[in-house]
Amino acid sequence: MTDIAAILTRIERAMAQETERGRVADYIPELGTVDPARFGIAAAMADGRVISAGDATLPFSIQSVSKVFALSLALGRLGDACWARVGREPSGDPFNSIVQLEADDGIPRNPLINAGAIVVSDILLAGRTPESAVTAILDFVRRAAEDEGIGIDTAVATSESDTGFRNRALAHFMRAAGNLDHDPEETLAVYFRQCAIAMSCEQLARAGRIFAFAGHTGPGSDALITPARARRINALMLTCGHYDGSGEFAFEVGLPGKSGVGGGILAIAPGKASVAVWSPGLNAVGNSRLGTMALEMLARETGWSVFGGV
Ligand code: GLU
């Protein structure tokens, strides 16, 4: 049997040796204050165990990893009608690209880039105040992680709102194109706060179980999403979860995954484990440098790549 605890410890030791740790995102000023020396990894297994190494209980800003949870909720609310407003194709462009949106008449390529996630926030806002839409997202994440202690880092949310001019440009453009139903400021109030959810690797790995185990948090639990939805969100994570680094991540790691500029990555080994890794320094395409390296090592040592082999 694969000894996951030993593998995670080996990974954590190997990453501690790395001197080139990438660059901490500072375009959201509050994120720039995070210590680049941090590294944590956790795996939530099919038998209910959560195994971890390093700084796995320290909360960090999950940023774009939140997009898979918001999407789960939006699909639950609106079903396949969501796909009239957001596509399902990889963008091959940076996470906050504006160019494509104009060419595509305000329909974002997929729900895991910023423009697509802003549409998802708009769907979740229907019939609600921004506060109750955010509460719905937070409740969903708490239920998935079975942890009521998960919250929002309001300093990060304010910092992003104060400086989020590019996301405002995306939202206003989509409103002009008829693809936002609400005042862009209200939609962004949901989006910015959802991105500022803070979770530790252990909490995030537990929340990701719904994607690893066909909607369930564990054996015998009620499903939070249908198996078909979990499968489809995994497909989107594989093709679109790392922006224009998605092809490389599939090539090197071979697992559905979603990264965030806070340095977190959620990776799903279907039927086997939900894995969360965190290291704040990013590579050139905005994905955690050590987090990606750690997942490459994990995939090699476990043989968990969805493409088989080792
Ligand atoms: N809140 C971030 C933004 O909109 C999310 C980006 C990310 O994590 O990739 O810029």
XYZ file of C-alpha atoms and ligand atoms in Angstrom:
320
model
C 0.000 0.000 0.000
C 1.226 3.521 -0.813
C 2.464 5.197 2.373
C 1.049 8.700 1.847
C 2.343 10.039 5.160
C 5.924 9.089 4.195
C 5.491 10.583 0.714
C 4.142 13.900 2.053
C 7.006 14.118 4.543
C 9.532 13.475 1.755
C 7.884 16.146 -0.393
C 7.913 18.669 2.440
C 11.641 18.006 3.078
C 12.493 18.307 -0.615
C 10.623 21.612 -0.903
C 12.386 22.989 2.198
C 15.653 22.637 0.245
C 14.408 24.782 -2.655
C 15.927 28.242 -2.677
C 14.055 29.552 -5.745
C 10.522 29.857 -4.325
C 8.847 32.086 -6.924
C 7.317 35.508 -6.462
C 4.511 36.250 -3.989
C 1.588 38.031 -5.706
C 1.440 41.660 -4.651
C -1.053 43.138 -7.123
C -3.478 42.545 -4.248
C -1.331 44.416 -1.682
C -2.448 42.336 1.308
C -1.286 39.088 -0.352
C 2.202 40.592 -0.704
C 2.635 40.462 3.085
C 2.618 36.619 3.233
C 5.869 34.836 4.184
C 7.307 33.089 1.073
C 8.966 30.440 3.271
C 5.621 28.791 4.051
C 4.852 25.359 2.626
C 2.058 22.965 3.522
C 0.459 19.911 1.970
C -2.525 17.743 3.000
C -4.351 14.773 1.500
C -7.926 13.781 2.408
C -8.180 10.074 1.699
C -11.131 7.873 0.721
C -11.107 6.184 4.158
C -11.597 9.533 5.923
C -7.996 10.101 7.039
C -6.452 13.538 6.500
C -2.675 13.290 6.258
C -0.453 16.360 6.132
C 3.035 17.822 6.364
C 4.502 21.309 6.852
C 2.317 24.388 7.438
C -0.872 22.451 6.723
C -3.008 23.980 9.465
C -2.216 27.646 8.705
C -5.014 29.473 6.831
C -4.136 31.183 3.553
C -6.162 33.101 0.969
C -7.654 30.483 -1.374
C -8.348 33.105 -4.094
C -9.266 31.387 -7.365
C -9.556 27.951 -5.797
C -12.909 29.300 -4.547
C -14.132 29.291 -8.151
C -14.782 25.532 -8.164
C -16.994 25.772 -5.081
C -18.926 28.788 -6.396
C -19.394 26.961 -9.703
C -20.731 23.867 -7.897
C -23.372 26.055 -6.237
C -24.260 27.943 -9.433
C -24.759 24.684 -11.347
C -26.955 23.495 -8.476
C -29.068 26.663 -8.803
C -29.287 27.142 -12.544
C -28.182 23.770 -13.946
C -27.038 23.615 -17.564
C -28.507 27.088 -18.236
C -25.194 28.378 -16.798
C -23.500 27.305 -20.029
C -25.399 29.927 -22.042
C -23.435 32.567 -20.125
C -20.009 30.978 -19.778
C -18.104 28.529 -21.978
C -16.201 25.328 -21.242
C -13.042 25.762 -23.276
C -9.514 26.467 -22.067
C -8.554 30.094 -22.561
C -4.814 29.783 -23.199
C -4.660 33.320 -21.825
C -3.783 34.833 -18.436
C -6.396 34.630 -15.665
C -7.488 38.230 -16.025
C -7.355 38.617 -19.817
C -9.647 41.219 -21.351
C -8.813 40.647 -25.027
C -10.735 37.391 -25.469
C -13.868 38.741 -23.845
C -14.346 41.367 -26.522
C -13.804 38.864 -29.339
C -16.342 36.494 -27.693
C -19.098 39.127 -27.171
C -18.837 39.115 -23.384
C -19.119 35.334 -22.940
C -16.058 34.181 -20.960
C -14.273 31.064 -22.207
C -14.721 29.137 -18.948
C -15.848 29.587 -15.313
C -12.327 29.265 -13.886
C -10.867 32.475 -15.352
C -11.775 35.735 -13.641
C -14.416 36.844 -16.162
C -16.147 33.447 -15.971
C -16.059 33.424 -12.185
C -17.568 36.927 -12.109
C -20.498 35.589 -14.212
C -20.839 32.737 -11.692
C -20.976 35.301 -8.852
C -23.701 37.131 -10.795
C -25.701 33.875 -11.086
C -25.373 33.332 -7.322
C -26.547 36.892 -6.661
C -29.947 36.381 -8.345
C -32.686 37.072 -5.766
C -30.139 37.666 -3.013
C -28.122 40.466 -1.462
C -24.336 40.298 -1.931
C -24.090 39.396 1.789
C -26.427 36.411 1.496
C -24.765 35.219 -1.719
C -21.391 35.259 0.061
C -22.940 33.459 3.033
C -24.280 30.768 0.684
C -20.785 30.187 -0.757
C -19.187 30.131 2.679
C -21.820 27.716 4.024
C -21.228 25.400 1.078
C -17.453 25.369 1.639
C -17.968 24.799 5.380
C -20.291 21.863 4.694
C -17.851 20.362 2.185
C -14.976 20.688 4.659
C -17.205 19.811 7.651
C -15.669 22.774 9.428
C -17.687 25.745 10.711
C -14.464 27.633 11.521
C -13.780 28.635 7.896
C -14.144 32.367 7.277
C -13.254 35.316 5.093
C -10.090 37.374 5.476
C -11.694 40.800 5.314
C -8.326 42.612 5.008
C -7.672 40.649 1.770
C -11.207 41.313 0.496
C -10.857 45.066 1.130
C -7.379 45.135 -0.395
C -8.641 43.466 -3.568
C -11.725 45.673 -3.753
C -9.549 48.791 -3.373
C -7.266 47.765 -6.241
C -9.452 45.508 -8.431
C -9.608 47.813 -11.436
C -8.999 45.086 -13.957
C -11.783 42.889 -12.584
C -14.009 45.987 -12.642
C -13.144 46.418 -16.323
C -14.135 42.786 -16.999
C -17.393 43.146 -15.052
C -18.384 46.429 -16.706
C -17.616 45.063 -20.145
C -19.808 42.007 -19.500
C -22.595 44.214 -18.133
C -22.413 46.287 -21.343
C -22.533 43.065 -23.393
C -25.656 41.952 -21.488
C -23.990 39.085 -19.603
C -24.327 40.476 -16.055
C -27.776 40.876 -14.513
C -26.688 43.091 -11.606
C -24.794 46.270 -10.866
C -21.146 45.258 -11.449
C -20.221 46.593 -7.982
C -22.694 44.188 -6.335
C -21.462 41.246 -8.384
C -17.845 42.117 -7.573
C -18.708 42.444 -3.873
C -19.555 38.723 -4.035
C -16.531 37.807 -6.180
C -13.929 39.680 -4.088
C -15.170 38.208 -0.826
C -15.437 34.674 -2.183
C -11.776 34.950 -3.318
C -10.801 36.103 0.193
C -12.009 32.898 1.897
C -9.131 31.708 4.087
C -8.486 27.994 4.578
C -5.639 25.755 5.645
C -4.381 22.893 3.453
C -6.181 20.427 5.724
C -9.487 22.321 5.418
C -9.121 22.732 1.651
C -8.238 19.068 1.130
C -11.360 18.117 3.090
C -13.548 20.512 1.079
C -12.180 19.048 -2.181
C -13.424 15.558 -1.270
C -16.698 16.336 -3.056
C -14.763 16.316 -6.344
C -12.631 13.269 -5.496
C -15.493 11.114 -4.218
C -18.379 11.802 -6.620
C -20.013 14.513 -4.527
C -19.522 12.887 -1.108
C -17.413 14.116 1.793
C -16.787 10.552 2.930
C -18.150 7.033 3.051
C -21.889 7.077 3.819
C -22.236 10.875 3.693
C -24.962 12.630 1.716
C -23.794 13.943 -1.661
C -23.371 17.741 -1.868
C -23.207 17.641 -5.671
C -24.183 14.932 -8.141
C -21.513 12.512 -9.435
C -22.013 13.916 -12.963
C -21.333 17.432 -11.710
C -18.209 16.350 -9.844
C -16.945 14.638 -13.006
C -17.587 17.694 -15.133
C -15.971 20.112 -12.685
C -12.929 17.806 -12.607
C -12.822 17.983 -16.414
C -12.865 21.780 -16.253
C -10.129 21.772 -13.625
C -7.967 19.571 -15.828
C -8.395 21.703 -18.931
C -8.752 25.200 -17.418
C -7.661 25.109 -13.751
C -4.208 26.625 -14.225
C -4.973 29.337 -16.804
C -2.401 29.271 -19.584
C -0.323 26.822 -17.513
C -3.102 24.184 -17.703
C -1.460 22.143 -20.467
C 1.846 22.017 -18.615
C 0.118 21.015 -15.352
C -1.729 18.178 -17.125
C 1.546 17.116 -18.750
C 3.610 17.108 -15.557
C 1.042 16.260 -12.856
C -1.871 14.700 -14.716
C -4.554 15.550 -12.148
C -7.526 17.933 -12.264
C -6.426 20.949 -10.249
C -7.282 24.549 -9.446
C -4.718 27.113 -8.450
C -5.040 30.523 -6.810
C -2.748 33.534 -6.624
C -2.545 33.054 -2.843
C -0.278 30.098 -3.688
C -2.772 27.327 -3.027
C -3.576 24.452 -5.372
C -6.369 21.902 -4.969
C -5.612 18.690 -6.903
C -8.043 15.813 -7.302
C -7.094 12.156 -7.659
C -10.578 10.777 -8.445
C -11.581 7.954 -6.105
C -8.286 8.204 -4.230
C -7.705 11.569 -2.583
C -8.248 15.303 -2.521
C -4.914 17.079 -2.095
C -4.248 20.686 -1.118
C -0.832 22.299 -1.273
C 0.239 25.832 -0.396
C 3.387 27.813 -1.034
C 2.895 31.549 -1.689
C 5.629 32.101 -4.317
C 4.259 31.925 -7.876
C 5.813 30.881 -11.197
C 5.696 32.967 -14.376
C 2.082 32.004 -15.198
C 0.812 32.752 -11.694
C 0.646 29.244 -10.222
C 2.424 28.239 -6.990
C 5.975 27.282 -7.971
C 6.666 24.862 -5.147
C 3.054 23.722 -5.046
C 3.335 22.598 -8.664
C 6.683 20.906 -8.019
C 5.255 19.162 -4.955
C 2.307 17.816 -6.944
C 4.655 16.592 -9.702
C 6.547 14.652 -7.044
C 3.310 13.344 -5.522
C 2.017 12.150 -8.908
C 5.322 10.386 -9.633
C 5.483 8.674 -6.256
C 1.823 7.614 -6.098
C 1.112 6.872 -9.765
C -2.147 8.842 -9.305
C -2.071 10.624 -12.687
C -5.450 10.166 -14.380
C -3.509 9.245 -17.529
C -1.991 6.144 -15.898
C 1.665 5.164 -15.659
C 4.060 6.859 -13.254
N -9.021 37.373 -6.704
C -8.002 37.166 -7.699
C -8.236 38.116 -8.872
O -9.345 38.278 -9.283
C -8.052 35.744 -8.136
C -6.999 35.399 -9.159
C -6.405 34.040 -8.943
O -6.357 33.504 -7.844
O -5.907 33.480 -9.923
O -7.344 38.706 -9.381
